Coordinates of C-alpha atoms in Angstrom, one line a residue:
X25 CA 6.8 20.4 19.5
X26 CA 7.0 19.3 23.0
X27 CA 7.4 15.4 24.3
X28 CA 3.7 15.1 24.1
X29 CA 3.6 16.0 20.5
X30 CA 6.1 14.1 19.4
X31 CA 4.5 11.3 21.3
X32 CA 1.4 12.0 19.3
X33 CA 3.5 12.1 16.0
X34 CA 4.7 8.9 17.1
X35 CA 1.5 7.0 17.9
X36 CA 0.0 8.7 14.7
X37 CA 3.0 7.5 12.1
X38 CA 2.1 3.8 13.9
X39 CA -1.3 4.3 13.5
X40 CA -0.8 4.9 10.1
X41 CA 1.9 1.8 9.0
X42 CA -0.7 -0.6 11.2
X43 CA -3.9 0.5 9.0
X44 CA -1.5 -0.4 6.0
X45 CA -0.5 -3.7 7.1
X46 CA -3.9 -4.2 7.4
X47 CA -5.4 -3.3 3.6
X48 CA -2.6 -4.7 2.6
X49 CA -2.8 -8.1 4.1
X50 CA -6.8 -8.1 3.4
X51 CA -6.1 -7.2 -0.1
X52 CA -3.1 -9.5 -0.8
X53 CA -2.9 -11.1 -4.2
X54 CA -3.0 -15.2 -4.4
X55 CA -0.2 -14.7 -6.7
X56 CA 2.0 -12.8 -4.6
X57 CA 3.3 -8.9 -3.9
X58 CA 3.9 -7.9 -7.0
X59 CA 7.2 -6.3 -8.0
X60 CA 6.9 -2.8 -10.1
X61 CA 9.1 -2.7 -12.7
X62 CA 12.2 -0.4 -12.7
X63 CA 10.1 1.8 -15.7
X64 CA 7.5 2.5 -12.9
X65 CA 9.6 3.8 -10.4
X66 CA 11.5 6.0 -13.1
X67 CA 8.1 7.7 -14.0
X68 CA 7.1 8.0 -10.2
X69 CA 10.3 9.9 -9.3
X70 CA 10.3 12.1 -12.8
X71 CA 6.8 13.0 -11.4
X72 CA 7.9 14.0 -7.9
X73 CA 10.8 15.8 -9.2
X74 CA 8.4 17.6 -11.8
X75 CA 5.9 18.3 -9.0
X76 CA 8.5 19.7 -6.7
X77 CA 10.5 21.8 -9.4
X78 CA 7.0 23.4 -10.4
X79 CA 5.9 24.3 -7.0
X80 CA 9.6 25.8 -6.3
X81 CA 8.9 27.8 -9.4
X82 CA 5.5 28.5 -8.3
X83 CA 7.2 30.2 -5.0
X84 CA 9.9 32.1 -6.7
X85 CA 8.1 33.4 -9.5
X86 CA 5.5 35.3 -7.5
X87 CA 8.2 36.3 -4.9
X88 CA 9.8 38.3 -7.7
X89 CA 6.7 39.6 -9.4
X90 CA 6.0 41.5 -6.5
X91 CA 9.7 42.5 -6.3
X92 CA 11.2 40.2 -3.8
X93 CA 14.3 38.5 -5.1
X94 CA 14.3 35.4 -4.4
X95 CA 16.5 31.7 -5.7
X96 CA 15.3 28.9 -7.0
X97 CA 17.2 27.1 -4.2
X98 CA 15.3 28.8 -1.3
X99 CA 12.0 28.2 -3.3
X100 CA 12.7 24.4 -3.3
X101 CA 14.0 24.6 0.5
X102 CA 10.6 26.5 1.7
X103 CA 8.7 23.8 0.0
X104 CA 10.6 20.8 1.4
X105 CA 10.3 22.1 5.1
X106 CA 6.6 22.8 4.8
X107 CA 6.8 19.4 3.9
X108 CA 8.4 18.0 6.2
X109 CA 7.3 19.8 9.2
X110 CA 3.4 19.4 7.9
X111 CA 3.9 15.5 7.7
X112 CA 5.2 15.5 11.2
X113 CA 2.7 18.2 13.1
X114 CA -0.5 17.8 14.1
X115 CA -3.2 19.7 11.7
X116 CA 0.1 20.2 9.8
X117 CA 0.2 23.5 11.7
X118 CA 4.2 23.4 11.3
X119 CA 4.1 24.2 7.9
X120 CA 4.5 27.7 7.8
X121 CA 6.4 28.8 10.7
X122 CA 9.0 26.3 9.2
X123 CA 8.4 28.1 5.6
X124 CA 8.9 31.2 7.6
X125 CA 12.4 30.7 9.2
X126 CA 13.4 29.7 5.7
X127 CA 12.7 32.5 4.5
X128 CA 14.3 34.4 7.8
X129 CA 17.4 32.4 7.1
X130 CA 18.1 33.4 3.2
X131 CA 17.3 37.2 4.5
X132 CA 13.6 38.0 3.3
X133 CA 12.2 40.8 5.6
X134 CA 9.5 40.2 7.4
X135 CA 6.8 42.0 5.1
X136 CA 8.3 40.1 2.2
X137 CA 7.8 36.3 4.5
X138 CA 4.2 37.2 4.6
X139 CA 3.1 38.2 0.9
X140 CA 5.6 35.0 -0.1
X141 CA 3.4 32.8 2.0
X142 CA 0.2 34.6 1.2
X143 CA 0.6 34.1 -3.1
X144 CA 1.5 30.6 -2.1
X145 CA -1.8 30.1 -0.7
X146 CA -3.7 32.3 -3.0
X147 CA -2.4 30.4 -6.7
X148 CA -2.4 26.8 -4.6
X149 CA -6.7 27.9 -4.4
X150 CA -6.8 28.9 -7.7
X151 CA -5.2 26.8 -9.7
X152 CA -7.0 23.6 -7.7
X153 CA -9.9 25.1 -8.7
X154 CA -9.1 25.7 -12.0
X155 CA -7.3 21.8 -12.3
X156 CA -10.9 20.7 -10.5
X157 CA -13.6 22.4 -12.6
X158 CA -11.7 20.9 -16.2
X159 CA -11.4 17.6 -14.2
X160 CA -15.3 17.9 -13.4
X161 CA -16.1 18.4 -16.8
X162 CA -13.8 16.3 -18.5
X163 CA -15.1 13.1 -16.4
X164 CA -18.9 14.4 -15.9
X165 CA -21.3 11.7 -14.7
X166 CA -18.7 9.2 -14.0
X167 CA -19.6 8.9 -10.4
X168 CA -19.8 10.2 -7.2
X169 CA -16.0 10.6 -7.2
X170 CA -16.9 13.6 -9.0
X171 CA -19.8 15.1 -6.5
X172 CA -17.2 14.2 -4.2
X173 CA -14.2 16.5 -5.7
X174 CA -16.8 19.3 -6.4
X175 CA -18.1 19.5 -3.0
X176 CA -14.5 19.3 -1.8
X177 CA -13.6 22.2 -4.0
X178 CA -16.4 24.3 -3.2
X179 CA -15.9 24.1 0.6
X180 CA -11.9 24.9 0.2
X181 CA -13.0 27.6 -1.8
X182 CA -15.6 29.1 0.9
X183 CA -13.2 28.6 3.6
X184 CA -10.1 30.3 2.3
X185 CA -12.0 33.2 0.4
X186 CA -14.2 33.4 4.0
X187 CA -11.6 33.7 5.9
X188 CA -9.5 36.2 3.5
X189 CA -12.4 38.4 3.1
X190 CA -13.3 38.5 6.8
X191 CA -9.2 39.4 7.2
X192 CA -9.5 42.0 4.3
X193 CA -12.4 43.8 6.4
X194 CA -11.1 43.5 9.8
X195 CA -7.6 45.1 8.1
X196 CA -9.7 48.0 6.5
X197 CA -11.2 48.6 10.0
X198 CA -9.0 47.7 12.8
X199 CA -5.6 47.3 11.9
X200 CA -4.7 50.2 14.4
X201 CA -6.7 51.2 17.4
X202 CA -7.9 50.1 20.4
X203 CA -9.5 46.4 21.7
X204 CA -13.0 47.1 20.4
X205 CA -15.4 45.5 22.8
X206 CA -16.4 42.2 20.3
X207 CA -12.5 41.3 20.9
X208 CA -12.6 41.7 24.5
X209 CA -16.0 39.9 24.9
X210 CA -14.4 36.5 23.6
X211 CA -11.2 37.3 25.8
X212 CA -8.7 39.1 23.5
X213 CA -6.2 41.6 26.1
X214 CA -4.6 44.1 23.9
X215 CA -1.2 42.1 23.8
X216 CA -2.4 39.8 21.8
X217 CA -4.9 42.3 20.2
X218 CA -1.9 44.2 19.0
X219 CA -0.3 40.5 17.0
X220 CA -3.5 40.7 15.2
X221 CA -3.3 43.8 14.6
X222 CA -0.1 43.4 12.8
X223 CA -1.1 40.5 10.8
X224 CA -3.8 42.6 9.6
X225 CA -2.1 45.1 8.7
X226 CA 0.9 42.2 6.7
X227 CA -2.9 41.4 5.2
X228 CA -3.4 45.1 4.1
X229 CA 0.0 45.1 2.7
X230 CA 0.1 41.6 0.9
X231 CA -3.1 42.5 -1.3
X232 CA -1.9 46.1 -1.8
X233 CA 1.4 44.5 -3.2
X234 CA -0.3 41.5 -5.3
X235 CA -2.4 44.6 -7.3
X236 CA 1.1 46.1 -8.3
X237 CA 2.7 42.7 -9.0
X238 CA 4.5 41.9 -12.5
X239 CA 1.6 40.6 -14.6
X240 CA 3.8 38.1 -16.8
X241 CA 6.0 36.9 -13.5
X242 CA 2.5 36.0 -11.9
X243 CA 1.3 34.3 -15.2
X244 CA 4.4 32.3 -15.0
X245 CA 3.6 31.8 -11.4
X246 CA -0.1 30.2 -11.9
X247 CA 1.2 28.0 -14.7
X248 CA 3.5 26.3 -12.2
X249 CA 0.9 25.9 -9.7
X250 CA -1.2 24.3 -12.2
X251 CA 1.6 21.7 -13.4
X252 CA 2.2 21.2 -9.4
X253 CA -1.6 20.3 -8.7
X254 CA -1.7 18.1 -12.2
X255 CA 2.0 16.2 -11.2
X256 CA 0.8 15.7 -7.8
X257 CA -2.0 13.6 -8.9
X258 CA -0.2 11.7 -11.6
X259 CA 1.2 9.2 -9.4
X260 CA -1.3 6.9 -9.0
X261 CA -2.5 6.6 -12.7
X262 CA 1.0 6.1 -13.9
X263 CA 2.0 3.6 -11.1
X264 CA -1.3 1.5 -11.8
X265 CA -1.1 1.8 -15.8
X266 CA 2.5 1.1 -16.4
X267 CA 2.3 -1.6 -13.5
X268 CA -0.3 -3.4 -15.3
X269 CA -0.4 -2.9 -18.7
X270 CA -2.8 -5.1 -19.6
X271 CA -5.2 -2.2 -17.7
X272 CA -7.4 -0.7 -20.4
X273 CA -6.7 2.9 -20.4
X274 CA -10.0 5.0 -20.8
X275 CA -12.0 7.9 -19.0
X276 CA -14.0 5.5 -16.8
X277 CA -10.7 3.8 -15.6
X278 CA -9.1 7.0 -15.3
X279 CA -11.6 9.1 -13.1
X280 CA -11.3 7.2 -9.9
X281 CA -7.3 7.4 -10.5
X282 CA -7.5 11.0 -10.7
X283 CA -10.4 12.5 -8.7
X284 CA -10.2 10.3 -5.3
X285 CA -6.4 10.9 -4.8
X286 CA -7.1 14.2 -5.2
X287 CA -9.9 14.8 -2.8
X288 CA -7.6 12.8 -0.5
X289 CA -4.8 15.1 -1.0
X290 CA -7.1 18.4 0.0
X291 CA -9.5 16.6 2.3
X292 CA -6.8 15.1 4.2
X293 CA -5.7 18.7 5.6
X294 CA -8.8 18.8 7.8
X295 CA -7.8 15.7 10.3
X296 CA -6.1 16.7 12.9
X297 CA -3.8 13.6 13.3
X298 CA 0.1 13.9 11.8
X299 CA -0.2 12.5 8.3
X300 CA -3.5 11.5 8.7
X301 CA -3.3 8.9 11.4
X302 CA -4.4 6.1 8.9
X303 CA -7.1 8.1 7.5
X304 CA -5.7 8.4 4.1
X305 CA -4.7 4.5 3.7
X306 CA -8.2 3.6 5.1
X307 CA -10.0 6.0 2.7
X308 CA -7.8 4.9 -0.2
X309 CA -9.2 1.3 0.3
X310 CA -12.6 2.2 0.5
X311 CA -12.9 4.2 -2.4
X312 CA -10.3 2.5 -5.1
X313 CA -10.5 -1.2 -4.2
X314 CA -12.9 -1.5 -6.8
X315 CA -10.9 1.1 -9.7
X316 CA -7.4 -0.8 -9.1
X317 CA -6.9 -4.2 -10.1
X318 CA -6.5 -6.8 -7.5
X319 CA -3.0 -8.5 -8.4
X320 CA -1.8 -4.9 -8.0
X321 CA -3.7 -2.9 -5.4
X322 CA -1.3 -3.3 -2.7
X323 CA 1.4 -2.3 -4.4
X324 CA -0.2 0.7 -5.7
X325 CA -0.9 1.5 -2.1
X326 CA 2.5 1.4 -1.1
X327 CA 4.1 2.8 -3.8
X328 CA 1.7 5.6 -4.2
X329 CA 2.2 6.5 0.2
X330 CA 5.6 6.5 -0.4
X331 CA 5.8 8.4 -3.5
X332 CA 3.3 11.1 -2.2
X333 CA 4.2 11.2 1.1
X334 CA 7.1 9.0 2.5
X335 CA 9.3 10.2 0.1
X336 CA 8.8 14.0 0.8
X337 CA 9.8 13.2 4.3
X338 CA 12.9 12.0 3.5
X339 CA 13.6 14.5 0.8
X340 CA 12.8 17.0 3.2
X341 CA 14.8 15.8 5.7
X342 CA 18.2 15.6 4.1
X343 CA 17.4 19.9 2.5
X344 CA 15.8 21.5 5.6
X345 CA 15.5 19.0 8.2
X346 CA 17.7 21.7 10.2
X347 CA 15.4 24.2 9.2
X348 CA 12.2 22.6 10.0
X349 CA 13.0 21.4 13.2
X350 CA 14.3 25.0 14.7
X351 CA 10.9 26.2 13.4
X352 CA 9.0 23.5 15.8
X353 CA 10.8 23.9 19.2
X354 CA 8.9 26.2 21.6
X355 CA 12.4 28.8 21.8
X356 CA 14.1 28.8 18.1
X357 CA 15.9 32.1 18.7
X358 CA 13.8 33.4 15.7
X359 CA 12.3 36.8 17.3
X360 CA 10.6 38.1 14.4
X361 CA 7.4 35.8 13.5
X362 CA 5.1 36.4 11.3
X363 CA 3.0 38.6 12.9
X364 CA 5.9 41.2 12.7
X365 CA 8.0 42.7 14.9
X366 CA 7.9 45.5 12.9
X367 CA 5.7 46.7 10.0
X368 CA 6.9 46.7 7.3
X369 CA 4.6 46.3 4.9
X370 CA 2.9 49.2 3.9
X371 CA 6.5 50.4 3.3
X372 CA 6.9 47.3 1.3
X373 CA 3.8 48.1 -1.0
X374 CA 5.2 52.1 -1.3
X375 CA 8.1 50.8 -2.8
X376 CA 7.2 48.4 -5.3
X377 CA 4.6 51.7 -6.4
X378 CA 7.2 54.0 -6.6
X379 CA 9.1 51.0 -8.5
X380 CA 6.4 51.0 -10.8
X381 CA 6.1 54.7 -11.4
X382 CA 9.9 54.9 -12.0

């Protein structure tokens, strides 16, 4: 993170509270902001502190299924500096070296950092599109909210099984070896052929490790990254529900609620500004103005940024902030990256075998 990143963060995050003050003011009810009641905020911070509990889980659960012993603690502090370091980085791209150093720090070995971060990724796709294809039946033909959160599921999908299956290839083929001439051809010198090669190769190793992983400890793990996906979009029913109860609860009302904060959630990853550079606030207007109720609207945009976004920040701050902010300066004394040093591994998949075998 160098001055002109933090620059950008900077004119992103303002970005951001101007295109607020902006759906807010042109969506301001004649009777006044109105105040959520203290019941409101209880159930919006019991959901945060569910959703964040689950996804720690989620992380530690796997970890040890695949024989890596890690706390509960450094579960929730790997979360909280992704968090953090995603919220502030452009493309969120600081996200997992600041994972990574967390796990440095509680003394994970390197081949252990990778598989951690690779199951992360692999239940997050799978339990979104598990959450996604009940949500899609459950609220068939109640708009294109739904088209929306299928297409948004299917290209997620595509890209993260694309990419893993062009990685799982490459690793079967040239994890060791020379540049072959399609690398050099798009400008690849065999220094930084050989990092490749050694993610490939923490690849390899991940997947050979997942087959051998504790069936019941990764059961456990999927069920926790299903409650994650299914707290993380709770906010915004319960915030507009309890704040107006006069709101009728039923699927039609629901749907919107549900489906667009999710597609927001997962569709926001693709823009490139820090936090979305206003894109999230402006999309919220356009697609719920009509699914909230006016006297509340701007309230429920407020309260639902700062409980799904703002609050993480700060949260993240105060349990990693040290953390996450090593993990984005150009120098953090960290030598050992992901992409290995060493590899380890293979060596880490023998062993869990031999584990099993014994």
């Amino acid at each position: 993170m160098s001055w002109q990143r933090w620059l950008v963060t900077a004119l992103s995050f303002a970005l951001m509270f101007g295109t607020s003050a902006w759906v807010v003011s042109s969506h301001w009810p004649r009777t006044g902001m109105p105040w959520l009641a203290w019941p409101v905020h209880a159930a919006a911070l019991a959901t945060v502190t569910a959703e964040l509990c689950t996804r720690a889980f989620k992380i530690q659960a796997s970890a040890r299924a695949c024989g890596i012993p890690l706390t509960f603690g450094t579960a929730l502090r790997v979360c909280l500096a992704g968090d953090l370091a995603a919220a502030i980085t452009p493309a969120r791209a600081g996200a997992e070296p600041s994972r990574f150093l967390v796990l440095a720090e509680s003394g994970t070995n390197a081949a252990g950092r990778v598989l951690v971060l690779f199951l992360e990724l692999f239940l997050e796709m799978w339990s979104l599109v598990l959450v996604c294809a009940v949500l899609a039946i459950a609220f068939r033909g109640r708009g294109a909210s739904v088209s929306g959160l299928l297409a948004l599921v299917g290209g997620y999908s595509t890209l993260v099984l694309g990419v893993g299956a062009i990685g799982w290839f490459l690793s079967r083929r040239n994890a060791n070896g020379p540049v072959p001439s399609w690398a050099r051809r798009v400008g690849m010198e065999s220094g930084r052929w050989r990092a490749v090669q050694r993610t490939l190769r923490s690849l390899r190793g991940a997947v050979e490790s997942l087959r051998h992983a504790n069936p019941r400890l990764m059961g456990l793990a999927f069920g926790g990254s299903v409650l994650h996906v299914l707290f993380k979009v709770a906010t915004l029913p319960l915030l507009v529900f309890l704040g107006d109860p006069s709101f009728p609860v039923t699927m039609d009302t629901l749907a919107p609620l549900v489906l667009w904060p999710l597609a927001l959630f997962y569709g926001g990853v693709v823009v490139p500004a820090p936090g979305g550079g206003g894109f999230i606030e402006g999309a919220f207007a356009a697609t719920l103005s009509t699914a909230i109720p006016a006297g509340i609207f701007a309230a429920a945009l407020l309260w639902w940024r700062f409980y799904t976004f703002y609050l993480y920040i700060l949260i993240g701050g105060l349990a990693a902030g040290d953390a996450a902010l090593r993990a984005l300066r150009p120098r953090s004394g960290v030598r050992d990256d992901a992409v290995g040093e060493v590899d380890q591994t293979s060596a880490a998949g023998a062993a869990l075998r031999a584990k099993d075998r014994r």
